Amino acid sequence: MSQKISEEIRQRYEVVIGLEVHVQLRTETKIFSGASAAYGAAPNTQVSPLDLGLPGVLPVLNMRAVEFAMKAGFALNCEVREWSRFARKNYFYPDMPKGYQITQFEHPICEFGHLEVAVDPAGLAPGADAPQGAEATKKVRILRIHMEEDAGKSTHVEGQPYSLVDLNRAGVPLIEIVSEPDIRSASEAVDYLKKLRNIVVYLGISDGNMQEGSFRCDANVSVRPWGQEALGTRSELKNINSFKFVHDAIDFEVNRQIAMLESGEKVVQETRLYNPDKGETFSMRSKEESHDYRYFPEPDLPPLVIDSAWMERVKTTLPELPEARRARYLGELGLSEYDAGVLTDDFLLSEYFNEAVAACPKDAKPSLYKSVANWIINELLARLDGETGLADVKVRPPQLARLVQLIDEDAISGKIGKKVFDEMLASGAEPDAIIEAKGLKQISDSGALGEIIDQLIAENPEPVADYRAGNNNIVGWFVGQVMKATRGQANPKVVNKLLVEKLRGDA
Amino acid sequence: MKNLNELTIHQLIQSFESGEATAEGATSQVLDAIEAGAEYNAYISVFERDALLQKAREVDAARAAGKSAELGLLAGVPIAVKDNICTRVGKTTSGSKMLANFESPYDATVIQKLEAAGAIIVGKTNMDELSMGSSSETSYFGAVRNPHDIERVAGGSSGGSAAAVAANLCLASLGTDTGGSIRQPASHCGVVGVKPTYGRVSRYGVVAYASSLDQVGPMTRSVADAALMLEVLCGEDPLDATSSAREVPRFRDALGKGVKGLKIGIPKEYQSGEEGVDPQVLSRVREGIDRLVAAGAEVVPVTLPHTEYAIATYYLVAAAEASSNLARLDGARYGLRVEADNLSDMYNKSRAEGFGDEVTRRIILGTYVLSSGFYGQYYGKAQQVRTRIQRDFDAAFEEVDVLVAPVAPTAAFRIGEKSDDPLTMYLADIFTISANLAGIPAMSVPCGKTDEGLPVGLQILAPAFDEEMMLRVAAEVEQ
């Protein structure tokens, strides 16, 4: 039932989006029990009496999870609360063993932050100027970040009168990051999510894996005629697990709501799910069916009190975040916008680059860093396949840095460099060792090269005559012959210089 | 000469040390007494005789080998625990059909502490279903009967633990107290019952009724035994985030110091006839106070102005927390399951079948008071009043060292007498509830009997974490 809305009609409406993002924290153990929080174990092998909701068990807060939540708060410009509290959210569900979820409600650990996103011109009022300079980005306000436990996982078996419940995930720590409805288009939503994901990965607090559910998003979407202050009725799109689906689901929902309003219907407040196969959203439950969660303060946990010393200690452990790192690559290391962007958008890639930079000599010129970046982006990435990732590629950053340095110092040519690189990828050997073993060191010695050239000139009177008759292109043929004679090891610059001298008869 | 099962813990340990008695003998006599005293219905389950005797013999062997110094404070002492405290051995039913076959895979922290101290845990005592009740009549396993008059209730909800101590079916027991559930049956059965400060004793492994009010405590035949038990039970537990890191004093040292110069507060709200207090109860309590005055204490009238709201506040907070705590009893993973065509019916039928009337009543009440639109009016308001009640006590303890009051308005009533009138039953906890709301320690110590021979307890309340002062005064009342 995909509605086609003309661009003209669509432009009459302002899109309003708020995002709720669940981030699974990468702690060793669960948020309230000592059971392992690792992903992928056999079902129900990582459960303690607490995770099973046995009578008499009590939650004990994992302070590592608290530190992770604090880090997220600091990185997202939030106020981290000295005093926060957990609450119970009561509802019956088979993968909620206690009959309630422990979450933060009235008093979350972090509040009032923001994240900078790129303004999408498509989300601006008709006739508005295209955003330039400072207007090209905007702050999306973050209302709150709260901590909570994850539920277990139900698997519904087709055609069977039962479901399977795996409680390994029950009690895994989450933070929920709730934005204000400041987002004005699907693209802005995706930019926000990408930036957010990048930050939590940089912080080391989550692996940000959307397929495994470590980074899940609910989007609250509504539309209103431009100029109207009151928010339109929203629908909540639940658990969307890829950036593309977020984009498509929001676009579909915007069109659906506009079509309803245009045809005089009322949008109803409801929870909807996205079907990626059909590219459509469908109703899961309406507001009338929504639960009464009967929140109240969790009596088994004392309030969470974070003193200033603890806050300071956590602050000092904050790593360099994507924005700062990008700025450093542009400024200190002299990279291009493009290179800095590609490298910082992927944490592992950026870490790889950082390690390579750290392995370069202290007095290296910016051009060396630029070369390292090029090698990583153009050569290394091109040769990674689905099976080999950055983490397990055999060429480690210091080795790559060494290779680039050898090329930079003319110890080998760029062409030989690529051969050496292939060898490094295959065996993990050091570049110097490969060059040594295969005798690939570049010959820059003008004496040795001069002898070869002299011999060539002596043996090839015709091309020499050609050159002297004015055919400069013939130099290339000579270079090729020198390279052939030296199995590619001759330094092309030196060869060129000597050839020209000798062909002219200067030397 | 008394039988070993009739001694206090102190007396028993003395006879162990003098060689007059053995743990095996004591355990054996307790087990015999339990069989002989089956009419009280004090136990839901008793552990296997051979295993218990084996354990007792190990204690005896250690003592005989001169290793007394290495033995714990309760080595060889037969003790019973309320059946809402999880034990690896046997079942933990909490007095409910819902958990009638529940076997806990872990021990509660207090069980670990008792075992580390060498206690012989003989069995699990009967109780009001899921600790909800003031008479121990709501148990799925039948009502507990008062050893002083078998037609009367033992009090609740730790009635089995009180009756077991009173009828010499153990030397001491553990109960839990959410609104008076240790003190009130202790009063009715004529034993000492202590509710420690909230957070003094770990709640880990105790089937929760109302988490912010529940506290485990000892029931004993003497104040000194209670002090000894507290030394074993108290202390921070990494498995209970609400347990206190405060150092545990050697409580026995507080005894025998007398009460000379102490100020004893008498709350005026607890004396008026308005609360329907039996005159005989009042006069026994007055006699107890007179003993304190005779020993040199000074009586100071105090006021706890928010007392009249305590019961309403308690039932809102306790029911709200209970409705949430009991949600896990859904038939899915353990406990009673009634098969049904779909998940929702399975939950509904299992819970309808598994819970008795009183529990159902409180779940419904708790669900209602937490529901959206009523939270502020009920639960939120109750929390505010709770704070006022706490402040009442803070103000009173500025003036006095302890407060004394009745434990219950009447001595033990007849079985069935109040069962049909839950609201009247709730009034039975009127003097005990405030201490739970405020989190302060309170205890019941026997102070005489009615003309009908029914025991009456006197309640002593102390500032938070000042169990020593409470025990010191209790020891004087006990004289």
Short mmCIF file of C-alpha atoms in Angstrom, two decimals, chain A residues 49-61 85 88 90 92-100 106 161 167 292-302, chain B residues 86 99 102 105-106 198 203-208 211-212 238-242 320-321 323-325 327-330 333-334 343 347 351 367 370-372 375 379:
data_model
loop_
_atom_site.label_atom_id
_atom_site.label_comp_id
_atom_site.label_asym_id
_atom_site.label_seq_id
_atom_site.Cartn_x
_atom_site.Cartn_y
_atom_site.Cartn_z
CA PRO A 49 19.40 -17.52 39.73
CA LEU A 50 18.80 -13.77 39.35
CA ASP A 51 18.43 -13.93 35.57
CA LEU A 52 15.96 -16.78 36.04
CA GLY A 53 13.95 -14.68 38.46
CA LEU A 54 14.10 -17.33 41.17
CA PRO A 55 12.40 -16.45 44.45
CA GLY A 56 14.59 -14.55 46.89
CA VAL A 57 17.30 -13.30 44.55
CA LEU A 58 18.33 -9.64 44.61
CA PRO A 59 19.95 -7.41 41.99
CA VAL A 60 23.38 -5.90 42.59
CA LEU A 61 24.38 -3.08 40.25
CA ARG A 85 17.54 5.77 40.82
CA ARG A 88 10.55 -1.35 38.09
CA ASN A 90 5.99 -4.19 35.45
CA PHE A 92 4.19 -10.12 32.09
CA TYR A 93 6.20 -11.50 29.24
CA PRO A 94 7.82 -14.90 28.82
CA ASP A 95 11.30 -13.49 28.34
CA MET A 96 10.96 -11.19 31.38
CA PRO A 97 11.56 -13.72 34.15
CA LYS A 98 10.94 -11.40 37.11
CA GLY A 99 7.72 -10.02 35.70
CA TYR A 100 9.32 -6.60 35.63
CA GLU A 106 12.01 9.41 36.97
CA PRO A 161 2.02 -24.59 20.27
CA LEU A 167 17.54 -16.03 28.89
CA ASP A 292 0.20 0.16 32.15
CA TYR A 293 3.72 -0.45 33.37
CA ARG A 294 3.05 0.52 36.98
CA TYR A 295 6.47 2.06 37.48
CA PHE A 296 7.71 2.48 41.01
CA PRO A 297 11.16 2.88 42.58
CA GLU A 298 13.10 -0.41 42.73
CA PRO A 299 13.22 -1.19 46.46
CA ASP A 300 15.99 -3.76 46.12
CA LEU A 301 18.53 -1.17 44.94
CA PRO A 302 19.64 1.89 46.84
CA CYS B 86 15.70 -20.57 50.55
CA LEU B 99 5.67 -23.00 45.59
CA PHE B 102 9.79 -25.52 44.82
CA PRO B 105 19.13 -24.35 43.86
CA TYR B 106 20.85 -22.01 46.28
CA TYR B 198 16.54 -2.62 57.87
CA ARG B 203 17.61 -10.50 52.50
CA TYR B 204 19.34 -12.54 49.79
CA GLY B 205 17.45 -15.79 49.43
CA VAL B 206 14.38 -14.69 51.34
CA VAL B 207 11.22 -14.97 49.24
CA ALA B 208 10.30 -11.33 49.04
CA SER B 211 11.33 -5.50 49.72
CA SER B 212 11.63 -2.15 51.44
CA PRO B 238 27.64 -8.34 48.53
CA LEU B 239 24.54 -10.11 47.20
CA ASP B 240 22.14 -7.65 48.85
CA ALA B 241 22.66 -4.05 47.74
CA THR B 242 20.46 -2.81 50.59
CA ALA B 320 2.43 -2.41 45.84
CA GLU B 321 5.81 -4.05 46.31
CA SER B 323 2.24 -7.22 43.57
CA SER B 324 5.51 -6.68 41.73
CA ASN B 325 7.59 -9.19 43.73
CA ALA B 327 4.90 -11.39 39.37
CA ARG B 328 7.69 -13.94 38.93
CA LEU B 329 5.38 -16.66 40.24
CA ASP B 330 3.77 -17.14 36.85
CA ARG B 333 9.81 -21.58 35.03
CA TYR B 334 9.05 -23.14 38.42
CA LEU B 343 0.26 -18.03 27.44
CA TYR B 347 -0.48 -17.17 33.66
CA ARG B 351 -1.90 -17.67 39.55
CA THR B 367 -1.71 -3.51 41.26
CA LEU B 370 0.48 1.45 41.26
CA SER B 371 -1.71 1.79 38.20
CA SER B 372 -1.41 4.87 36.09
CA TYR B 375 0.19 6.19 41.68
CA TYR B 379 1.82 4.95 46.45
#
